[in-house]
Amino acid sequence: MIRMRFGVAAVAVLAAVAGCSSTADESAPDNGAIMVFAAASLKTAFTELGEQFKTDNPGASVEFSFAGSSDLVTQLTQGAAADVFASADTRNMDKAADAGLLDGAPVDFATNTLTIVVAPGNPKGIKSFRDLAQSGLNVVVCAPQVPCGGATEKVEKATGVNLAAVSEESSVTDVLNKVTTGQADAGVVYVTDAAGAGDKVTAIAFPEAAEAVNTYPIAVLKQTGHKDLAQRFVDLVTGEAGQKVLAKEGFAKP
């Protein structure tokens, strides 16, 4: 009888220990790494927020893949692994949603507006969007499927100006690079990219840009293996700290 009581007590103790262990495991912090697919125009802001994320979540890490939003959606629909997707427009986020890739509804977190960039000092004397259509001018824009390209098309329709671009790039950073390296006389990019280029370019604002403001949404992806961490990154971007960083880079609120 004494042995039996001891055995029952021992089992009870082991069960209690196991229960405590299980509870501890469930409450343990997620120390994994998440991958964020983000529009190229977000590179500077998100890189800074990535460092903040690691500070806020010791042991966790975040990696980024920056590219044109349309390219990112294509990669995701073809099976690329990622935890969060941040698009430079709602159209490409809708494509991800239609493909069943999202875990919940996306959240709008920023807006961006187009501007013209030219060589420092504006040697070609460009003053308006219409000036980009003048002969002998090498102009580069984003491809139509890329958010900045879709926005440029909206401005063309609003102004009745058709640009004979010498090239259509797959991301806004590629357009900027063409101008900063002297391969193009002018390019149409976001105000955030122009600001980030500093004195490498001169930016020329045009009122018609108000016809094509892009809204940026962000969402956790259904395939994530670190849902809590992925949501924490989304919360960082949409929260006060994230909004301050985005504002510093020239983004406006949605």
PDB file of C-alpha atoms in Angstrom:
ATOM      1  CA  MET A   1       0.000   0.000   0.000  1.00  0.00           C
ATOM      2  CA  ILE A   2       2.840   2.381   0.845  1.00  0.00           C
ATOM      3  CA  ARG A   3       4.527   1.635  -2.506  1.00  0.00           C
ATOM      4  CA  MET A   4       1.301   2.375  -4.358  1.00  0.00           C
ATOM      5  CA  ARG A   5       0.860   5.711  -2.637  1.00  0.00           C
ATOM      6  CA  PHE A   6       4.455   6.613  -3.435  1.00  0.00           C
ATOM      7  CA  GLY A   7       3.923   5.646  -7.057  1.00  0.00           C
ATOM      8  CA  VAL A   8       0.812   7.781  -7.360  1.00  0.00           C
ATOM      9  CA  ALA A   9       2.576  10.719  -5.746  1.00  0.00           C
ATOM     10  CA  ALA A  10       5.526  10.346  -8.089  1.00  0.00           C
ATOM     11  CA  VAL A  11       3.238  10.310 -11.120  1.00  0.00           C
ATOM     12  CA  ALA A  12       1.475  13.414  -9.828  1.00  0.00           C
ATOM     13  CA  VAL A  13       4.796  15.225  -9.425  1.00  0.00           C
ATOM     14  CA  LEU A  14       5.958  14.242 -12.890  1.00  0.00           C
ATOM     15  CA  ALA A  15       2.661  15.377 -14.375  1.00  0.00           C
ATOM     16  CA  ALA A  16       2.947  18.717 -12.624  1.00  0.00           C
ATOM     17  CA  VAL A  17       6.513  19.169 -13.887  1.00  0.00           C
ATOM     18  CA  ALA A  18       5.451  18.235 -17.408  1.00  0.00           C
ATOM     19  CA  GLY A  19       2.567  20.671 -17.190  1.00  0.00           C
ATOM     20  CA  CYS A  20       4.868  23.485 -16.107  1.00  0.00           C
ATOM     21  CA  SER A  21       7.279  22.630 -18.917  1.00  0.00           C
ATOM     22  CA  SER A  22       4.471  22.735 -21.468  1.00  0.00           C
ATOM     23  CA  THR A  23       3.276  26.087 -20.196  1.00  0.00           C
ATOM     24  CA  ALA A  24       6.792  27.486 -20.296  1.00  0.00           C
ATOM     25  CA  ASP A  25       7.253  26.325 -23.881  1.00  0.00           C
ATOM     26  CA  GLU A  26       3.996  27.919 -24.966  1.00  0.00           C
ATOM     27  CA  SER A  27       4.920  31.242 -23.410  1.00  0.00           C
ATOM     28  CA  ALA A  28       8.541  31.202 -24.615  1.00  0.00           C
ATOM     29  CA  PRO A  29       9.455  34.033 -27.006  1.00  0.00           C
ATOM     30  CA  ASP A  30       9.620  33.291 -30.723  1.00  0.00           C
ATOM     31  CA  ASN A  31      13.313  33.557 -31.582  1.00  0.00           C
ATOM     32  CA  GLY A  32      12.896  32.789 -35.255  1.00  0.00           C
ATOM     33  CA  ALA A  33      13.745  34.779 -38.366  1.00  0.00           C
ATOM     34  CA  ILE A  34      11.104  36.302 -40.615  1.00  0.00           C
ATOM     35  CA  MET A  35      11.354  37.271 -44.251  1.00  0.00           C
ATOM     36  CA  VAL A  36       9.649  40.451 -45.409  1.00  0.00           C
ATOM     37  CA  PHE A  37       8.932  41.010 -49.103  1.00  0.00           C
ATOM     38  CA  ALA A  38       8.714  44.791 -49.564  1.00  0.00           C
ATOM     39  CA  ALA A  39       8.444  47.326 -52.363  1.00  0.00           C
ATOM     40  CA  ALA A  40      11.793  48.768 -53.438  1.00  0.00           C
ATOM     41  CA  SER A  41      10.783  52.268 -52.352  1.00  0.00           C
ATOM     42  CA  LEU A  42      10.590  51.047 -48.747  1.00  0.00           C
ATOM     43  CA  LYS A  43      14.210  49.953 -48.514  1.00  0.00           C
ATOM     44  CA  THR A  44      15.595  52.810 -46.413  1.00  0.00           C
ATOM     45  CA  ALA A  45      12.642  53.004 -44.025  1.00  0.00           C
ATOM     46  CA  PHE A  46      12.260  49.252 -43.562  1.00  0.00           C
ATOM     47  CA  THR A  47      15.985  48.702 -43.077  1.00  0.00           C
ATOM     48  CA  GLU A  48      15.853  51.117 -40.149  1.00  0.00           C
ATOM     49  CA  LEU A  49      12.691  49.508 -38.811  1.00  0.00           C
ATOM     50  CA  GLY A  50      14.366  46.105 -39.096  1.00  0.00           C
ATOM     51  CA  GLU A  51      16.982  47.199 -36.582  1.00  0.00           C
ATOM     52  CA  GLN A  52      14.257  48.479 -34.269  1.00  0.00           C
ATOM     53  CA  PHE A  53      12.419  45.166 -34.624  1.00  0.00           C
ATOM     54  CA  LYS A  54      15.485  43.214 -33.513  1.00  0.00           C
ATOM     55  CA  THR A  55      15.913  45.515 -30.527  1.00  0.00           C
ATOM     56  CA  ASP A  56      12.277  45.068 -29.543  1.00  0.00           C
ATOM     57  CA  ASN A  57      12.412  41.281 -30.013  1.00  0.00           C
ATOM     58  CA  PRO A  58      15.713  39.937 -28.593  1.00  0.00           C
ATOM     59  CA  GLY A  59      16.784  36.733 -30.275  1.00  0.00           C
ATOM     60  CA  ALA A  60      14.550  37.296 -33.298  1.00  0.00           C
ATOM     61  CA  SER A  61      15.693  38.585 -36.675  1.00  0.00           C
ATOM     62  CA  VAL A  62      14.199  39.955 -39.871  1.00  0.00           C
ATOM     63  CA  GLU A  63      15.446  39.778 -43.442  1.00  0.00           C
ATOM     64  CA  PHE A  64      14.172  41.685 -46.464  1.00  0.00           C
ATOM     65  CA  SER A  65      13.698  41.144 -50.160  1.00  0.00           C
ATOM     66  CA  PHE A  66      13.193  44.495 -51.892  1.00  0.00           C
ATOM     67  CA  ALA A  67      11.935  44.642 -55.477  1.00  0.00           C
ATOM     68  CA  GLY A  68       9.081  45.938 -57.595  1.00  0.00           C
ATOM     69  CA  SER A  69       5.762  44.942 -56.040  1.00  0.00           C
ATOM     70  CA  SER A  70       4.638  43.099 -59.168  1.00  0.00           C
ATOM     71  CA  ASP A  71       7.834  41.017 -59.178  1.00  0.00           C
ATOM     72  CA  LEU A  72       7.335  40.180 -55.506  1.00  0.00           C
ATOM     73  CA  VAL A  73       3.759  39.003 -56.087  1.00  0.00           C
ATOM     74  CA  THR A  74       4.918  36.829 -58.956  1.00  0.00           C
ATOM     75  CA  GLN A  75       7.569  35.257 -56.716  1.00  0.00           C
ATOM     76  CA  LEU A  76       5.026  34.628 -53.961  1.00  0.00           C
ATOM     77  CA  THR A  77       2.490  33.005 -56.277  1.00  0.00           C
ATOM     78  CA  GLN A  78       5.267  30.772 -57.587  1.00  0.00           C
ATOM     79  CA  GLY A  79       6.048  29.514 -54.090  1.00  0.00           C
ATOM     80  CA  ALA A  80       8.677  31.887 -52.703  1.00  0.00           C
ATOM     81  CA  ALA A  81       8.889  31.746 -48.906  1.00  0.00           C
ATOM     82  CA  ALA A  82       8.056  34.900 -46.946  1.00  0.00           C
ATOM     83  CA  ASP A  83       6.205  35.942 -43.803  1.00  0.00           C
ATOM     84  CA  VAL A  84       5.105  39.507 -44.591  1.00  0.00           C
ATOM     85  CA  PHE A  85       4.316  41.369 -47.807  1.00  0.00           C
ATOM     86  CA  ALA A  86       4.351  45.168 -48.130  1.00  0.00           C
ATOM     87  CA  SER A  87       3.225  46.513 -51.510  1.00  0.00           C
ATOM     88  CA  ALA A  88       3.552  49.970 -53.023  1.00  0.00           C
ATOM     89  CA  ASP A  89      -0.038  49.797 -54.237  1.00  0.00           C
ATOM     90  CA  THR A  90      -3.326  48.079 -53.511  1.00  0.00           C
ATOM     91  CA  ARG A  91      -3.480  46.440 -56.940  1.00  0.00           C
ATOM     92  CA  ASN A  92      -0.612  44.053 -56.274  1.00  0.00           C
ATOM     93  CA  MET A  93      -1.804  43.360 -52.732  1.00  0.00           C
ATOM     94  CA  ASP A  94      -5.179  42.444 -54.227  1.00  0.00           C
ATOM     95  CA  LYS A  95      -3.392  39.947 -56.471  1.00  0.00           C
ATOM     96  CA  ALA A  96      -1.844  38.334 -53.397  1.00  0.00           C
ATOM     97  CA  ALA A  97      -5.250  38.231 -51.708  1.00  0.00           C
ATOM     98  CA  ASP A  98      -6.916  36.699 -54.771  1.00  0.00           C
ATOM     99  CA  ALA A  99      -4.219  33.995 -54.774  1.00  0.00           C
ATOM    100  CA  GLY A 100      -5.122  33.100 -51.184  1.00  0.00           C
ATOM    101  CA  LEU A 101      -1.740  34.165 -49.822  1.00  0.00           C
ATOM    102  CA  LEU A 102      -2.848  36.493 -47.017  1.00  0.00           C
ATOM    103  CA  ASP A 103      -3.557  35.689 -43.386  1.00  0.00           C
ATOM    104  CA  GLY A 104      -6.180  38.320 -42.684  1.00  0.00           C
ATOM    105  CA  ALA A 105      -6.928  41.684 -44.224  1.00  0.00           C
ATOM    106  CA  PRO A 106      -4.042  43.991 -45.239  1.00  0.00           C
ATOM    107  CA  VAL A 107      -3.521  47.297 -43.453  1.00  0.00           C
ATOM    108  CA  ASP A 108      -2.749  50.569 -45.250  1.00  0.00           C
ATOM    109  CA  PHE A 109       0.287  52.227 -43.660  1.00  0.00           C
ATOM    110  CA  ALA A 110       1.596  54.959 -46.002  1.00  0.00           C
ATOM    111  CA  THR A 111       1.099  56.893 -49.204  1.00  0.00           C
ATOM    112  CA  ASN A 112       3.591  58.141 -51.766  1.00  0.00           C
ATOM    113  CA  THR A 113       3.522  60.668 -54.592  1.00  0.00           C
ATOM    114  CA  LEU A 114       5.433  60.982 -57.857  1.00  0.00           C
ATOM    115  CA  THR A 115       8.021  63.590 -58.744  1.00  0.00           C
ATOM    116  CA  ILE A 116      10.457  64.175 -61.599  1.00  0.00           C
ATOM    117  CA  VAL A 117      14.176  63.702 -61.023  1.00  0.00           C
ATOM    118  CA  VAL A 118      16.898  65.146 -63.241  1.00  0.00           C
ATOM    119  CA  ALA A 119      20.644  65.732 -63.023  1.00  0.00           C
ATOM    120  CA  PRO A 120      21.747  68.231 -60.353  1.00  0.00           C
ATOM    121  CA  GLY A 121      20.979  71.779 -61.413  1.00  0.00           C
ATOM    122  CA  ASN A 122      18.383  70.674 -63.975  1.00  0.00           C
ATOM    123  CA  PRO A 123      20.581  71.199 -67.070  1.00  0.00           C
ATOM    124  CA  LYS A 124      17.701  70.404 -69.463  1.00  0.00           C
ATOM    125  CA  GLY A 125      15.478  73.070 -67.944  1.00  0.00           C
ATOM    126  CA  ILE A 126      12.541  70.777 -67.226  1.00  0.00           C
ATOM    127  CA  LYS A 127       9.719  72.596 -65.431  1.00  0.00           C
ATOM    128  CA  SER A 128       6.644  70.414 -65.859  1.00  0.00           C
ATOM    129  CA  PHE A 129       5.399  66.915 -66.597  1.00  0.00           C
ATOM    130  CA  ARG A 130       4.576  68.036 -70.125  1.00  0.00           C
ATOM    131  CA  ASP A 131       8.230  68.979 -70.673  1.00  0.00           C
ATOM    132  CA  LEU A 132       9.127  65.288 -70.410  1.00  0.00           C
ATOM    133  CA  ALA A 133       7.538  64.727 -73.819  1.00  0.00           C
ATOM    134  CA  GLN A 134       9.879  67.104 -75.661  1.00  0.00           C
ATOM    135  CA  SER A 135      12.027  65.574 -78.398  1.00  0.00           C
ATOM    136  CA  GLY A 136      15.629  64.667 -77.746  1.00  0.00           C
ATOM    137  CA  LEU A 137      15.032  63.987 -74.050  1.00  0.00           C
ATOM    138  CA  ASN A 138      15.914  60.560 -72.642  1.00  0.00           C
ATOM    139  CA  VAL A 139      13.211  59.759 -70.083  1.00  0.00           C
ATOM    140  CA  VAL A 140      12.912  56.579 -68.015  1.00  0.00           C
ATOM    141  CA  VAL A 141       9.828  55.400 -66.129  1.00  0.00           C
ATOM    142  CA  CYS A 142       8.654  52.308 -64.271  1.00  0.00           C
ATOM    143  CA  ALA A 143       6.989  49.519 -66.237  1.00  0.00           C
ATOM    144  CA  PRO A 144       3.148  49.702 -66.225  1.00  0.00           C
ATOM    145  CA  GLN A 145       2.747  46.671 -63.929  1.00  0.00           C
ATOM    146  CA  VAL A 146       4.969  48.297 -61.288  1.00  0.00           C
ATOM    147  CA  PRO A 147       3.135  50.674 -58.897  1.00  0.00           C
ATOM    148  CA  CYS A 148       5.192  53.730 -59.885  1.00  0.00           C
ATOM    149  CA  GLY A 149       4.561  52.860 -63.540  1.00  0.00           C
ATOM    150  CA  GLY A 150       0.831  52.510 -62.975  1.00  0.00           C
ATOM    151  CA  ALA A 151       0.830  55.903 -61.259  1.00  0.00           C
ATOM    152  CA  THR A 152       2.767  57.453 -64.148  1.00  0.00           C
ATOM    153  CA  GLU A 153       0.166  56.135 -66.591  1.00  0.00           C
ATOM    154  CA  LYS A 154      -2.586  57.781 -64.522  1.00  0.00           C
ATOM    155  CA  VAL A 155      -0.776  61.118 -64.799  1.00  0.00           C
ATOM    156  CA  GLU A 156      -0.369  60.658 -68.549  1.00  0.00           C
ATOM    157  CA  LYS A 157      -4.106  60.102 -68.895  1.00  0.00           C
ATOM    158  CA  ALA A 158      -4.911  63.067 -66.656  1.00  0.00           C
ATOM    159  CA  THR A 159      -2.635  65.404 -68.605  1.00  0.00           C
ATOM    160  CA  GLY A 160      -3.040  63.974 -72.087  1.00  0.00           C
ATOM    161  CA  VAL A 161       0.758  63.697 -72.275  1.00  0.00           C
ATOM    162  CA  ASN A 162       2.218  60.472 -73.672  1.00  0.00           C
ATOM    163  CA  LEU A 163       5.818  59.865 -72.678  1.00  0.00           C
ATOM    164  CA  ALA A 164       8.102  58.171 -75.180  1.00  0.00           C
ATOM    165  CA  ALA A 165      10.290  56.588 -72.518  1.00  0.00           C
ATOM    166  CA  VAL A 166      13.599  55.108 -73.606  1.00  0.00           C
ATOM    167  CA  SER A 167      13.176  52.352 -71.013  1.00  0.00           C
ATOM    168  CA  GLU A 168      10.626  50.971 -68.561  1.00  0.00           C
ATOM    169  CA  GLU A 169      12.218  49.657 -65.384  1.00  0.00           C
ATOM    170  CA  SER A 170      11.061  46.897 -63.028  1.00  0.00           C
ATOM    171  CA  SER A 171      11.461  49.033 -59.899  1.00  0.00           C
ATOM    172  CA  VAL A 172      11.532  52.691 -58.939  1.00  0.00           C
ATOM    173  CA  THR A 173      15.105  52.383 -57.683  1.00  0.00           C
ATOM    174  CA  ASP A 174      16.181  51.289 -61.165  1.00  0.00           C
ATOM    175  CA  VAL A 175      14.657  54.455 -62.626  1.00  0.00           C
ATOM    176  CA  LEU A 176      16.495  56.565 -60.068  1.00  0.00           C
ATOM    177  CA  ASN A 177      19.756  54.790 -60.833  1.00  0.00           C
ATOM    178  CA  LYS A 178      19.437  55.554 -64.552  1.00  0.00           C
ATOM    179  CA  VAL A 179      19.280  59.261 -63.739  1.00  0.00           C
ATOM    180  CA  THR A 180      21.998  59.354 -61.061  1.00  0.00           C
ATOM    181  CA  THR A 181      24.421  57.503 -63.352  1.00  0.00           C
ATOM    182  CA  GLY A 182      23.745  59.787 -66.321  1.00  0.00           C
ATOM    183  CA  GLN A 183      22.045  57.120 -68.445  1.00  0.00           C
ATOM    184  CA  ALA A 184      18.874  59.201 -68.624  1.00  0.00           C
ATOM    185  CA  ASP A 185      18.049  62.906 -68.628  1.00  0.00           C
ATOM    186  CA  ALA A 186      14.974  62.517 -66.444  1.00  0.00           C
ATOM    187  CA  GLY A 187      12.920  59.935 -64.593  1.00  0.00           C
ATOM    188  CA  VAL A 188       9.609  59.709 -62.794  1.00  0.00           C
ATOM    189  CA  VAL A 189      10.015  58.356 -59.247  1.00  0.00           C
ATOM    190  CA  TYR A 190       8.481  58.757 -55.801  1.00  0.00           C
ATOM    191  CA  VAL A 191       9.229  61.817 -53.678  1.00  0.00           C
ATOM    192  CA  THR A 192      10.787  59.461 -51.111  1.00  0.00           C
ATOM    193  CA  ASP A 193      13.321  58.161 -53.626  1.00  0.00           C
ATOM    194  CA  ALA A 194      14.208  61.687 -54.731  1.00  0.00           C
ATOM    195  CA  ALA A 195      14.724  62.709 -51.112  1.00  0.00           C
ATOM    196  CA  GLY A 196      16.880  59.661 -50.462  1.00  0.00           C
ATOM    197  CA  ALA A 197      19.120  60.508 -53.426  1.00  0.00           C
ATOM    198  CA  GLY A 198      20.057  63.826 -51.831  1.00  0.00           C
ATOM    199  CA  ASP A 199      22.205  66.094 -53.990  1.00  0.00           C
ATOM    200  CA  LYS A 200      22.630  63.406 -56.657  1.00  0.00           C
ATOM    201  CA  VAL A 201      19.461  64.683 -58.317  1.00  0.00           C
ATOM    202  CA  THR A 202      17.240  67.730 -58.542  1.00  0.00           C
ATOM    203  CA  ALA A 203      13.559  67.019 -57.906  1.00  0.00           C
ATOM    204  CA  ILE A 204      10.822  68.798 -59.826  1.00  0.00           C
ATOM    205  CA  ALA A 205       7.354  68.609 -58.323  1.00  0.00           C
ATOM    206  CA  PHE A 206       4.317  68.768 -60.597  1.00  0.00           C
ATOM    207  CA  PRO A 207       0.692  69.341 -59.522  1.00  0.00           C
ATOM    208  CA  GLU A 208      -0.726  66.512 -61.621  1.00  0.00           C
ATOM    209  CA  ALA A 209       0.994  64.028 -59.290  1.00  0.00           C
ATOM    210  CA  ALA A 210      -1.985  64.482 -56.978  1.00  0.00           C
ATOM    211  CA  GLU A 211      -3.991  62.460 -59.520  1.00  0.00           C
ATOM    212  CA  ALA A 212      -1.936  59.346 -58.808  1.00  0.00           C
ATOM    213  CA  VAL A 213      -1.152  58.950 -55.116  1.00  0.00           C
ATOM    214  CA  ASN A 214      -0.218  55.370 -54.246  1.00  0.00           C
ATOM    215  CA  THR A 215      -1.385  53.737 -51.029  1.00  0.00           C
ATOM    216  CA  TYR A 216       0.890  51.140 -49.397  1.00  0.00           C
ATOM    217  CA  PRO A 217      -0.697  48.092 -47.677  1.00  0.00           C
ATOM    218  CA  ILE A 218       1.034  45.445 -45.546  1.00  0.00           C
ATOM    219  CA  ALA A 219      -0.115  41.953 -44.549  1.00  0.00           C
ATOM    220  CA  VAL A 220       0.985  38.758 -42.815  1.00  0.00           C
ATOM    221  CA  LEU A 221       1.236  35.853 -45.239  1.00  0.00           C
ATOM    222  CA  LYS A 222      -0.658  32.629 -44.634  1.00  0.00           C
ATOM    223  CA  GLN A 223       2.448  30.495 -45.145  1.00  0.00           C
ATOM    224  CA  THR A 224       4.359  32.059 -42.238  1.00  0.00           C
ATOM    225  CA  GLY A 225       5.776  29.755 -39.613  1.00  0.00           C
ATOM    226  CA  HIS A 226       6.217  32.690 -37.218  1.00  0.00           C
ATOM    227  CA  LYS A 227       2.798  34.331 -37.175  1.00  0.00           C
ATOM    228  CA  ASP A 228       3.405  36.175 -33.898  1.00  0.00           C
ATOM    229  CA  LEU A 229       6.690  37.685 -35.077  1.00  0.00           C
ATOM    230  CA  ALA A 230       5.220  38.543 -38.475  1.00  0.00           C
ATOM    231  CA  GLN A 231       2.335  40.357 -36.800  1.00  0.00           C
ATOM    232  CA  ARG A 232       4.765  42.190 -34.514  1.00  0.00           C
ATOM    233  CA  PHE A 233       6.573  43.550 -37.573  1.00  0.00           C
ATOM    234  CA  VAL A 234       3.285  44.688 -39.102  1.00  0.00           C
ATOM    235  CA  ASP A 235       2.371  46.344 -35.794  1.00  0.00           C
ATOM    236  CA  LEU A 236       5.758  48.105 -35.749  1.00  0.00           C
ATOM    237  CA  VAL A 237       5.242  49.494 -39.242  1.00  0.00           C
ATOM    238  CA  THR A 238       1.697  50.664 -38.592  1.00  0.00           C
ATOM    239  CA  GLY A 239       2.392  51.920 -35.065  1.00  0.00           C
ATOM    240  CA  GLU A 240       3.794  55.210 -33.829  1.00  0.00           C
ATOM    241  CA  ALA A 241       7.469  54.242 -34.166  1.00  0.00           C
ATOM    242  CA  GLY A 242       7.023  53.004 -37.712  1.00  0.00           C
ATOM    243  CA  GLN A 243       5.034  56.033 -38.766  1.00  0.00           C
ATOM    244  CA  LYS A 244       7.768  58.347 -37.495  1.00  0.00           C
ATOM    245  CA  VAL A 245      10.409  56.565 -39.552  1.00  0.00           C
ATOM    246  CA  LEU A 246       8.211  56.563 -42.662  1.00  0.00           C
ATOM    247  CA  ALA A 247       7.429  60.272 -42.238  1.00  0.00           C
ATOM    248  CA  LYS A 248      11.129  61.027 -41.933  1.00  0.00           C
ATOM    249  CA  GLU A 249      11.682  59.350 -45.309  1.00  0.00           C
ATOM    250  CA  GLY A 250       8.960  61.422 -46.958  1.00  0.00           C
ATOM    251  CA  PHE A 251       5.992  59.058 -46.820  1.00  0.00           C
ATOM    252  CA  ALA A 252       2.584  60.479 -45.946  1.00  0.00           C
ATOM    253  CA  LYS A 253      -0.122  58.829 -43.874  1.00  0.00           C
ATOM    254  CA  PRO A 254      -2.701  56.681 -45.686  1.00  0.00           C
TER     255      PRO A 254
END
